[in-house]
PDB file of C-alpha atoms in Angstrom:
ATOM      1  CA  TRP A 222      -5.219   9.587  22.447  1.00 90.00           C
ATOM      2  CA  PRO A 223      -2.044   8.124  23.932  1.00 86.00           C
ATOM      3  CA  TRP A 224      -0.885   9.877  27.033  1.00 79.00           C
ATOM      4  CA  VAL A 225       2.542   9.866  28.645  1.00 72.00           C
ATOM      5  CA  GLY A 226       3.429  10.958  32.145  1.00 71.00           C
ATOM      6  CA  SER A 227       6.578  10.654  34.216  1.00 75.00           C
ATOM      7  CA  VAL A 228       7.168  10.546  37.927  1.00 81.00           C
ATOM      8  CA  ASP A 229      10.380  10.371  39.957  1.00 83.00           C
ATOM      9  CA  VAL A 230      10.213   7.706  42.673  1.00 89.00           C
ATOM     10  CA  GLN A 231      13.112   7.482  45.098  1.00 89.00           C
ATOM     11  CA  TRP A 232      14.110   4.416  47.105  1.00 93.00           C
ATOM     12  CA  GLN A 233      11.463   3.545  49.716  1.00 92.00           C
ATOM     13  CA  GLN A 234       9.261   6.412  48.641  1.00 92.00           C
ATOM     14  CA  GLN A 235       5.807   6.450  47.112  1.00 89.00           C
ATOM     15  CA  SER A 236       4.317   8.612  44.413  1.00 85.00           C
ATOM     16  CA  GLN A 237       1.150   8.840  42.373  1.00 82.00           C
ATOM     17  CA  VAL A 238       0.398   9.802  38.796  1.00 81.00           C
ATOM     18  CA  ALA A 239      -3.077  10.311  37.359  1.00 79.00           C
ATOM     19  CA  VAL A 240      -3.895   9.147  33.848  1.00 79.00           C
ATOM     20  CA  ALA A 241      -5.059  12.077  31.737  1.00 77.00           C
ATOM     21  CA  ALA A 242      -5.747  10.469  28.354  1.00 81.00           C
ATOM     22  CA  THR A 243      -8.259  12.247  26.110  1.00 86.00           C
ATOM     23  CA  ALA A 244     -11.075  10.176  24.658  1.00 91.00           C
ATOM     24  CA  ILE A 245     -11.826  10.434  20.936  1.00 95.00           C
ATOM     25  CA  VAL A 246     -15.399  11.418  20.183  1.00 95.00           C
ATOM     26  CA  PRO A 247     -16.559  10.056  16.808  1.00 97.00           C
ATOM     27  CA  GLY A 248     -17.358  12.882  14.416  1.00 96.00           C
ATOM     28  CA  ASP A 249     -16.024  15.705  16.630  1.00 97.00           C
ATOM     29  CA  GLU A 250     -13.587  17.217  14.148  1.00 97.00           C
ATOM     30  CA  ALA A 251     -12.377  20.103  16.291  1.00 97.00           C
ATOM     31  CA  ALA A 252     -11.504  17.768  19.166  1.00 96.00           C
ATOM     32  CA  PHE A 253      -9.853  15.258  16.832  1.00 97.00           C
ATOM     33  CA  VAL A 254      -7.686  17.925  15.194  1.00 97.00           C
ATOM     34  CA  ALA A 255      -6.702  19.305  18.596  1.00 96.00           C
ATOM     35  CA  GLY A 256      -5.780  15.813  19.799  1.00 95.00           C
ATOM     36  CA  LEU A 257      -3.826  15.046  16.633  1.00 97.00           C
ATOM     37  CA  ASN A 258      -1.864  18.294  16.887  1.00 96.00           C
ATOM     38  CA  ALA A 259      -1.156  17.862  20.580  1.00 94.00           C
ATOM     39  CA  TYR A 260      -0.037  14.258  20.220  1.00 95.00           C
ATOM     40  CA  LEU A 261       2.250  14.617  17.204  1.00 96.00           C
ATOM     41  CA  SER A 262       3.787  17.898  18.373  1.00 95.00           C
ATOM     42  CA  SER A 263       4.718  16.250  21.687  1.00 92.00           C
ATOM     43  CA  LEU A 264       6.852  13.514  20.155  1.00 94.00           C
ATOM     44  CA  GLY A 265       9.920  15.309  18.847  1.00 90.00           C
ATOM     45  CA  GLY A 266      11.195  14.791  15.334  1.00 95.00           C
ATOM     46  CA  GLN A 267       9.277  15.599  12.152  1.00 98.00           C
ATOM     47  CA  TYR A 268       5.767  14.325  11.559  1.00 98.00           C
ATOM     48  CA  GLY A 269       3.259  14.854   8.778  1.00 98.00           C
ATOM     49  CA  ALA A 270      -0.241  13.402   8.559  1.00 98.00           C
ATOM     50  CA  TRP A 271      -3.083  13.669   6.062  1.00 98.00           C
ATOM     51  CA  LEU A 272      -6.500  12.005   6.324  1.00 98.00           C
ATOM     52  CA  GLU A 273      -9.554  11.985   4.089  1.00 98.00           C
ATOM     53  CA  ASP A 274     -13.086  10.793   4.761  1.00 98.00           C
ATOM     54  CA  LEU A 275     -13.897   8.834   1.590  1.00 98.00           C
ATOM     55  CA  ASN A 276     -17.628   9.373   2.080  1.00 96.00           C
ATOM     56  CA  SER A 277     -17.560  13.168   2.318  1.00 97.00           C
ATOM     57  CA  GLY A 278     -14.140  14.047   0.902  1.00 97.00           C
ATOM     58  CA  ARG A 279     -13.415  16.114   4.003  1.00 98.00           C
ATOM     59  CA  GLN A 280      -9.710  16.281   4.847  1.00 98.00           C
ATOM     60  CA  ILE A 281      -7.686  16.702   8.026  1.00 98.00           C
ATOM     61  CA  ALA A 282      -3.945  17.394   8.105  1.00 98.00           C
ATOM     62  CA  TYR A 283      -0.987  17.973  10.377  1.00 98.00           C
ATOM     63  CA  HIS A 284       1.921  19.384   8.348  1.00 98.00           C
ATOM     64  CA  GLY A 285       0.359  17.529   5.431  1.00 98.00           C
ATOM     65  CA  THR A 286       2.154  19.563   2.779  1.00 98.00           C
ATOM     66  CA  ASP A 287       5.622  19.307   4.329  1.00 98.00           C
ATOM     67  CA  TYR A 288       8.179  18.021   1.831  1.00 98.00           C
ATOM     68  CA  MET A 289       9.712  14.929   3.449  1.00 98.00           C
ATOM     69  CA  GLU A 290      11.563  11.761   2.546  1.00 98.00           C
ATOM     70  CA  ALA A 291       8.990   9.336   1.191  1.00 98.00           C
ATOM     71  CA  ALA A 292      11.171   6.212   1.466  1.00 98.00           C
ATOM     72  CA  SER A 293       9.351   3.348  -0.271  1.00 98.00           C
ATOM     73  CA  VAL A 294       6.032   5.208  -0.417  1.00 98.00           C
ATOM     74  CA  ILE A 295       7.622   6.762  -3.537  1.00 98.00           C
ATOM     75  CA  LYS A 296       6.937   3.424  -5.262  1.00 98.00           C
ATOM     76  CA  LEU A 297       3.215   4.259  -5.406  1.00 98.00           C
ATOM     77  CA  PRO A 298       3.391   6.719  -8.345  1.00 98.00           C
ATOM     78  CA  LEU A 299       5.700   4.304 -10.182  1.00 98.00           C
ATOM     79  CA  ALA A 300       3.133   1.500  -9.838  1.00 98.00           C
ATOM     80  CA  LEU A 301       0.338   3.815 -10.950  1.00 98.00           C
ATOM     81  CA  TYR A 302       2.315   4.993 -13.965  1.00 98.00           C
ATOM     82  CA  LEU A 303       3.164   1.437 -15.015  1.00 98.00           C
ATOM     83  CA  LEU A 304      -0.483   0.402 -14.923  1.00 98.00           C
ATOM     84  CA  ASP A 305      -1.537   3.584 -16.720  1.00 98.00           C
ATOM     85  CA  GLN A 306       0.940   2.803 -19.503  1.00 98.00           C
ATOM     86  CA  ALA A 307      -0.612  -0.664 -19.758  1.00 98.00           C
ATOM     87  CA  ARG A 308      -4.083   0.922 -19.853  1.00 98.00           C
ATOM     88  CA  GLN A 309      -3.013   3.045 -22.802  1.00 98.00           C
ATOM     89  CA  GLY A 310      -1.568   0.035 -24.616  1.00 98.00           C
ATOM     90  CA  LYS A 311       1.990   1.398 -24.503  1.00 98.00           C
ATOM     91  CA  LEU A 312       3.188  -1.828 -22.882  1.00 98.00           C
ATOM     92  CA  THR A 313       1.759  -5.145 -21.815  1.00 98.00           C
ATOM     93  CA  LEU A 314       2.314  -6.513 -18.342  1.00 98.00           C
ATOM     94  CA  SER A 315       3.654  -9.758 -19.800  1.00 98.00           C
ATOM     95  CA  ASP A 316       6.525  -7.877 -21.501  1.00 98.00           C
ATOM     96  CA  THR A 317       9.883  -8.578 -19.875  1.00 98.00           C
ATOM     97  CA  ILE A 318      12.756  -6.492 -18.525  1.00 97.00           C
ATOM     98  CA  GLN A 319      16.345  -7.707 -18.334  1.00 98.00           C
ATOM     99  CA  LEU A 320      17.980  -6.780 -15.041  1.00 98.00           C
ATOM    100  CA  GLN A 321      21.245  -4.825 -15.182  1.00 98.00           C
ATOM    101  CA  ASP A 322      24.061  -4.459 -12.655  1.00 98.00           C
ATOM    102  CA  GLY A 323      22.922  -0.979 -11.657  1.00 97.00           C
ATOM    103  CA  ASP A 324      19.431  -2.176 -10.793  1.00 98.00           C
ATOM    104  CA  PHE A 325      20.518  -4.165  -7.759  1.00 98.00           C
ATOM    105  CA  MET A 326      19.810  -2.435  -4.471  1.00 98.00           C
ATOM    106  CA  GLY A 327      19.760  -4.042  -1.038  1.00 96.00           C
ATOM    107  CA  GLY A 328      17.267  -3.411   1.717  1.00 95.00           C
ATOM    108  CA  THR A 329      13.727  -4.629   1.180  1.00 97.00           C
ATOM    109  CA  GLY A 330      12.777  -7.340  -1.300  1.00 97.00           C
ATOM    110  CA  THR A 331      14.241 -10.635  -2.458  1.00 98.00           C
ATOM    111  CA  LEU A 332      15.597  -9.887  -5.950  1.00 98.00           C
ATOM    112  CA  TYR A 333      18.877  -8.541  -4.585  1.00 98.00           C
ATOM    113  CA  TYR A 334      19.575 -11.969  -3.090  1.00 97.00           C
ATOM    114  CA  THR A 335      17.937 -14.316  -5.613  1.00 98.00           C
ATOM    115  CA  ALA A 336      18.395 -12.720  -9.054  1.00 98.00           C
ATOM    116  CA  ALA A 337      21.414 -11.968 -11.226  1.00 98.00           C
ATOM    117  CA  SER A 338      22.254  -9.412 -13.880  1.00 98.00           C
ATOM    118  CA  GLY A 339      20.800 -10.617 -17.185  1.00 98.00           C
ATOM    119  CA  ASP A 340      17.791 -12.329 -15.620  1.00 98.00           C
ATOM    120  CA  THR A 341      14.453 -11.331 -17.132  1.00 98.00           C
ATOM    121  CA  TYR A 342      11.233 -10.561 -15.301  1.00 98.00           C
ATOM    122  CA  SER A 343       7.852  -9.462 -16.565  1.00 98.00           C
ATOM    123  CA  TYR A 344       6.373  -6.102 -15.678  1.00 98.00           C
ATOM    124  CA  GLN A 345       3.678  -8.059 -13.863  1.00 98.00           C
ATOM    125  CA  ASP A 346       6.173  -9.881 -11.654  1.00 98.00           C
ATOM    126  CA  LEU A 347       8.194  -6.742 -10.933  1.00 98.00           C
ATOM    127  CA  LEU A 348       5.022  -4.857 -10.019  1.00 98.00           C
ATOM    128  CA  ALA A 349       4.039  -7.564  -7.540  1.00 98.00           C
ATOM    129  CA  LEU A 350       7.507  -7.515  -5.962  1.00 98.00           C
ATOM    130  CA  LEU A 351       7.530  -3.710  -5.929  1.00 98.00           C
ATOM    131  CA  ILE A 352       4.313  -3.488  -3.914  1.00 98.00           C
ATOM    132  CA  GLN A 353       4.127  -6.661  -1.841  1.00 98.00           C
ATOM    133  CA  GLN A 354       7.788  -6.852  -0.825  1.00 98.00           C
ATOM    134  CA  SER A 355       8.678  -3.196  -1.498  1.00 98.00           C
ATOM    135  CA  ASP A 356      11.507  -4.657  -3.575  1.00 98.00           C
ATOM    136  CA  ASN A 357      14.207  -2.048  -4.186  1.00 98.00           C
ATOM    137  CA  THR A 358      15.735  -3.855  -7.156  1.00 98.00           C
ATOM    138  CA  ALA A 359      12.329  -4.002  -8.858  1.00 98.00           C
ATOM    139  CA  TRP A 360      11.997  -0.260  -8.191  1.00 98.00           C
ATOM    140  CA  GLN A 361      15.377   0.503  -9.760  1.00 98.00           C
ATOM    141  CA  ALA A 362      14.698  -1.643 -12.820  1.00 98.00           C
ATOM    142  CA  LEU A 363      11.227  -0.198 -13.449  1.00 98.00           C
ATOM    143  CA  ASP A 364      12.467   3.353 -12.879  1.00 98.00           C
ATOM    144  CA  ARG A 365      15.258   2.812 -15.390  1.00 98.00           C
ATOM    145  CA  VAL A 366      12.993   1.430 -18.107  1.00 98.00           C
ATOM    146  CA  LEU A 367       9.986   3.710 -17.589  1.00 98.00           C
ATOM    147  CA  GLY A 368      12.037   6.835 -16.817  1.00 98.00           C
ATOM    148  CA  SER A 369      12.038   8.784 -13.558  1.00 98.00           C
ATOM    149  CA  ASP A 370      11.114  12.011 -15.323  1.00 98.00           C
ATOM    150  CA  SER A 371       8.109  10.346 -16.954  1.00 98.00           C
ATOM    151  CA  VAL A 372       6.951   8.936 -13.619  1.00 98.00           C
ATOM    152  CA  ASP A 373       7.305  12.357 -11.981  1.00 98.00           C
ATOM    153  CA  ALA A 374       5.406  14.033 -14.827  1.00 98.00           C
ATOM    154  CA  TYR A 375       2.598  11.501 -14.453  1.00 98.00           C
ATOM    155  CA  ALA A 376       2.484  12.082 -10.686  1.00 98.00           C
ATOM    156  CA  ALA A 377       2.192  15.825 -11.293  1.00 98.00           C
ATOM    157  CA  SER A 378      -0.592  15.263 -13.842  1.00 98.00           C
ATOM    158  CA  ILE A 379      -2.724  13.417 -11.277  1.00 98.00           C
ATOM    159  CA  GLY A 380      -2.198  16.062  -8.580  1.00 97.00           C
ATOM    160  CA  ALA A 381       0.979  14.885  -6.841  1.00 98.00           C
ATOM    161  CA  PRO A 382       3.629  17.327  -8.099  1.00 98.00           C
ATOM    162  CA  ASP A 383       5.802  16.979  -4.992  1.00 97.00           C
ATOM    163  CA  CYS A 384       6.507  13.257  -5.453  1.00 98.00           C
ATOM    164  CA  HIS A 385       9.913  12.786  -7.082  1.00 98.00           C
ATOM    165  CA  GLN A 386      11.612   9.487  -7.838  1.00 98.00           C
ATOM    166  CA  VAL A 387      15.264  10.551  -7.876  1.00 97.00           C
ATOM    167  CA  ASP A 388      15.373  12.499  -4.610  1.00 96.00           C
ATOM    168  CA  ASP A 389      12.762  10.188  -3.027  1.00 97.00           C
ATOM    169  CA  ASN A 390      10.697  13.010  -1.561  1.00 98.00           C
ATOM    170  CA  CYS A 391       6.971  13.646  -1.407  1.00 98.00           C
ATOM    171  CA  THR A 392       4.351  15.045   0.970  1.00 98.00           C
ATOM    172  CA  PRO A 393       1.869  13.122   3.120  1.00 98.00           C
ATOM    173  CA  GLN A 394      -0.926  14.922   1.256  1.00 98.00           C
ATOM    174  CA  ASP A 395       0.281  13.901  -2.214  1.00 98.00           C
ATOM    175  CA  ALA A 396       0.776  10.270  -1.162  1.00 98.00           C
ATOM    176  CA  GLY A 397      -2.650  10.110   0.465  1.00 98.00           C
ATOM    177  CA  MET A 398      -4.351  11.876  -2.416  1.00 98.00           C
ATOM    178  CA  MET A 399      -3.058   9.285  -4.896  1.00 98.00           C
ATOM    179  CA  LEU A 400      -4.599   6.485  -2.833  1.00 98.00           C
ATOM    180  CA  SER A 401      -7.824   8.443  -2.433  1.00 98.00           C
ATOM    181  CA  LYS A 402      -8.141   8.853  -6.198  1.00 98.00           C
ATOM    182  CA  LEU A 403      -7.275   5.209  -6.747  1.00 98.00           C
ATOM    183  CA  ALA A 404      -9.899   4.038  -4.263  1.00 98.00           C
ATOM    184  CA  SER A 405     -12.574   6.346  -5.671  1.00 97.00           C
ATOM    185  CA  GLY A 406     -12.029   5.169  -9.260  1.00 97.00           C
ATOM    186  CA  ALA A 407     -10.458   8.379 -10.573  1.00 98.00           C
ATOM    187  CA  LEU A 408      -7.241   6.621 -11.633  1.00 98.00           C
ATOM    188  CA  LEU A 409      -6.568   3.666 -13.958  1.00 98.00           C
ATOM    189  CA  ASP A 410      -9.186   1.372 -15.453  1.00 98.00           C
ATOM    190  CA  ALA A 411     -11.194  -1.133 -13.431  1.00 98.00           C
ATOM    191  CA  GLY A 412      -8.745  -3.977 -14.044  1.00 97.00           C
ATOM    192  CA  GLY A 413      -5.644  -1.989 -13.158  1.00 98.00           C
ATOM    193  CA  ARG A 414      -7.329  -0.487 -10.123  1.00 98.00           C
ATOM    194  CA  GLN A 415      -8.399  -3.871  -8.804  1.00 98.00           C
ATOM    195  CA  GLN A 416      -4.965  -5.343  -9.444  1.00 98.00           C
ATOM    196  CA  LEU A 417      -3.078  -2.621  -7.590  1.00 98.00           C
ATOM    197  CA  LEU A 418      -5.481  -2.514  -4.649  1.00 98.00           C
ATOM    198  CA  GLN A 419      -5.238  -6.282  -4.235  1.00 98.00           C
ATOM    199  CA  LEU A 420      -1.442  -6.063  -4.175  1.00 98.00           C
ATOM    200  CA  LEU A 421      -1.603  -3.260  -1.618  1.00 98.00           C
ATOM    201  CA  GLU A 422      -3.946  -5.334   0.543  1.00 98.00           C
ATOM    202  CA  ASN A 423      -1.531  -8.270   0.605  1.00 98.00           C
ATOM    203  CA  THR A 424       1.922  -7.016   1.553  1.00 97.00           C
ATOM    204  CA  VAL A 425       4.498  -8.512   3.899  1.00 97.00           C
ATOM    205  CA  PHE A 426       4.573  -5.331   6.035  1.00 97.00           C
ATOM    206  CA  ASN A 427       1.632  -5.050   8.422  1.00 96.00           C
ATOM    207  CA  ASP A 428       3.114  -3.457  11.530  1.00 97.00           C
ATOM    208  CA  ARG A 429       1.663   0.072  11.296  1.00 98.00           C
ATOM    209  CA  ILE A 430      -1.814   1.057  10.106  1.00 98.00           C
ATOM    210  CA  ASN A 431      -2.877  -2.576  10.394  1.00 97.00           C
ATOM    211  CA  TYR A 432      -1.551  -3.044  13.925  1.00 98.00           C
ATOM    212  CA  TYR A 433      -4.680  -2.100  15.897  1.00 97.00           C
ATOM    213  CA  LEU A 434      -7.073  -2.519  12.958  1.00 97.00           C
ATOM    214  CA  GLY A 435      -6.532  -6.191  12.192  1.00 88.00           C
ATOM    215  CA  SER A 436     -10.170  -6.864  11.365  1.00 91.00           C
ATOM    216  CA  GLU A 437     -10.255  -4.261   8.574  1.00 96.00           C
ATOM    217  CA  THR A 438      -9.212  -4.606   4.931  1.00 98.00           C
ATOM    218  CA  ILE A 439      -6.393  -2.114   4.348  1.00 98.00           C
ATOM    219  CA  ALA A 440      -4.637  -1.282   1.065  1.00 98.00           C
ATOM    220  CA  HIS A 441      -1.345   0.266   2.128  1.00 98.00           C
ATOM    221  CA  LYS A 442       2.278   1.023   1.259  1.00 98.00           C
ATOM    222  CA  VAL A 443       5.040   1.378   3.838  1.00 98.00           C
ATOM    223  CA  GLY A 444       8.348   3.175   3.662  1.00 98.00           C
ATOM    224  CA  MET A 445      11.366   2.974   5.937  1.00 98.00           C
ATOM    225  CA  ASP A 446      14.896   4.335   5.893  1.00 97.00           C
ATOM    226  CA  GLY A 447      16.780   4.690   9.172  1.00 96.00           C
ATOM    227  CA  GLY A 448      14.706   7.013  11.330  1.00 97.00           C
ATOM    228  CA  VAL A 449      12.132   7.502   8.552  1.00 98.00           C
ATOM    229  CA  MET A 450       8.999   5.411   9.085  1.00 98.00           C
ATOM    230  CA  ASN A 451       6.103   6.121   6.702  1.00 98.00           C
ATOM    231  CA  GLU A 452       2.866   4.602   5.528  1.00 98.00           C
ATOM    232  CA  ALA A 453      -0.108   5.548   3.397  1.00 98.00           C
ATOM    233  CA  GLY A 454      -3.235   3.428   3.181  1.00 98.00           C
ATOM    234  CA  VAL A 455      -6.944   3.081   2.514  1.00 98.00           C
ATOM    235  CA  VAL A 456      -8.886   1.656   5.456  1.00 98.00           C
ATOM    236  CA  TYR A 457     -12.021  -0.106   4.205  1.00 98.00           C
ATOM    237  CA  SER A 458     -14.009   0.105   7.427  1.00 95.00           C
ATOM    238  CA  ALA A 459     -17.758   0.734   7.592  1.00 95.00           C
ATOM    239  CA  HIS A 460     -16.763   4.390   7.223  1.00 96.00           C
ATOM    240  CA  PRO A 461     -13.746   4.198   4.862  1.00 98.00           C
ATOM    241  CA  PHE A 462     -10.899   6.671   5.064  1.00 98.00           C
ATOM    242  CA  VAL A 463      -7.375   7.340   3.822  1.00 98.00           C
ATOM    243  CA  ILE A 464      -4.472   7.918   6.186  1.00 98.00           C
ATOM    244  CA  SER A 465      -1.007   9.016   5.083  1.00 98.00           C
ATOM    245  CA  MET A 466       1.782   9.592   7.603  1.00 98.00           C
ATOM    246  CA  PHE A 467       5.449  10.484   7.181  1.00 98.00           C
ATOM    247  CA  THR A 468       7.741  10.438  10.213  1.00 98.00           C
ATOM    248  CA  ASP A 469      11.416  11.232  10.693  1.00 98.00           C
ATOM    249  CA  GLY A 470      13.147  11.053  14.064  1.00 96.00           C
ATOM    250  CA  ASP A 471      15.935   9.550  16.118  1.00 95.00           C
ATOM    251  CA  ASN A 472      13.728   6.678  17.275  1.00 96.00           C
ATOM    252  CA  PRO A 473      12.158   4.676  14.410  1.00 97.00           C
ATOM    253  CA  ASP A 474      10.059   2.664  16.871  1.00 97.00           C
ATOM    254  CA  GLN A 475       8.411   5.908  17.960  1.00 97.00           C
ATOM    255  CA  GLY A 476       7.541   6.705  14.350  1.00 98.00           C
ATOM    256  CA  VAL A 477       5.966   3.265  13.892  1.00 98.00           C
ATOM    257  CA  GLN A 478       3.972   3.680  17.104  1.00 97.00           C
ATOM    258  CA  ALA A 479       2.794   7.133  16.065  1.00 98.00           C
ATOM    259  CA  ILE A 480       1.354   5.707  12.845  1.00 98.00           C
ATOM    260  CA  ARG A 481      -0.385   2.950  14.818  1.00 98.00           C
ATOM    261  CA  ASP A 482      -1.813   5.437  17.287  1.00 98.00           C
ATOM    262  CA  VAL A 483      -3.099   7.909  14.703  1.00 98.00           C
ATOM    263  CA  ALA A 484      -4.618   5.090  12.626  1.00 98.00           C
ATOM    264  CA  ARG A 485      -6.464   3.769  15.685  1.00 97.00           C
ATOM    265  CA  ALA A 486      -7.621   7.262  16.637  1.00 98.00           C
ATOM    266  CA  ALA A 487      -8.812   7.917  13.085  1.00 98.00           C
ATOM    267  CA  ALA A 488     -10.747   4.642  13.017  1.00 98.00           C
ATOM    268  CA  ARG A 489     -12.507   5.732  16.205  1.00 97.00           C
ATOM    269  CA  TYR A 490     -13.139   9.224  14.859  1.00 98.00           C
ATOM    270  CA  TYR A 491     -14.603   7.916  11.593  1.00 98.00           C
ATOM    271  CA  SER A 492     -16.704   5.220  13.294  1.00 95.00           C
ATOM    272  CA  ARG A 493     -19.804   7.401  13.508  1.00 85.00           C
TER     273      ARG A 493
END
């Protein structure tokens, strides 16, 4: 686990500080939980984490059910609902949507800068932009056409009742659980599942869970909004697991680093 110490050194004086980092023992759940709690509680701000061992289904959490801003992680249930509607034959991914003035939202994604009101895009193209670029305009357009209430009802039906499109809130547990069910085959059909996982594996944002785990395949979705830095992902290591973390603090860099650190610790813990 990361360890921080401070020492006051005056001019022409010497001091010493001993490193007291705690090693992570693979498979030692009690020690891992204690380390997770100690680390996240030391940071300041609000942190929530939820992990699941995909082999055993065993879960570990730190404030996993806290209701927090999801930022762009809220786009996960929208993507799932879109593909479920396609599975049921209620739409085809080649169908098109015409963008409207109210759809345009800055921040992440390219549509805000490259598209215009009246332009048409297929569901397929908007889905790709939604996941790979976390495109906010694609999110607004899909939410408008599919209906926020319908997306929320679908999320509740698959076990994520605290994920809401309009207020952009969710819990780390609900976000992680959706990815766990997707990875295990409990959601969508084989084609939709493969399509969404491939999009999640190939995004433009790879600065968090991926940071120390560059050799692993990771299907993940980030979220960011000011001091909110979130991510939920499936790590396809030899011992696969899901990690979902929501952070909210004065220092967004600290939130990003916390996700990196917990992901690395979890990879070590699950390496047995």
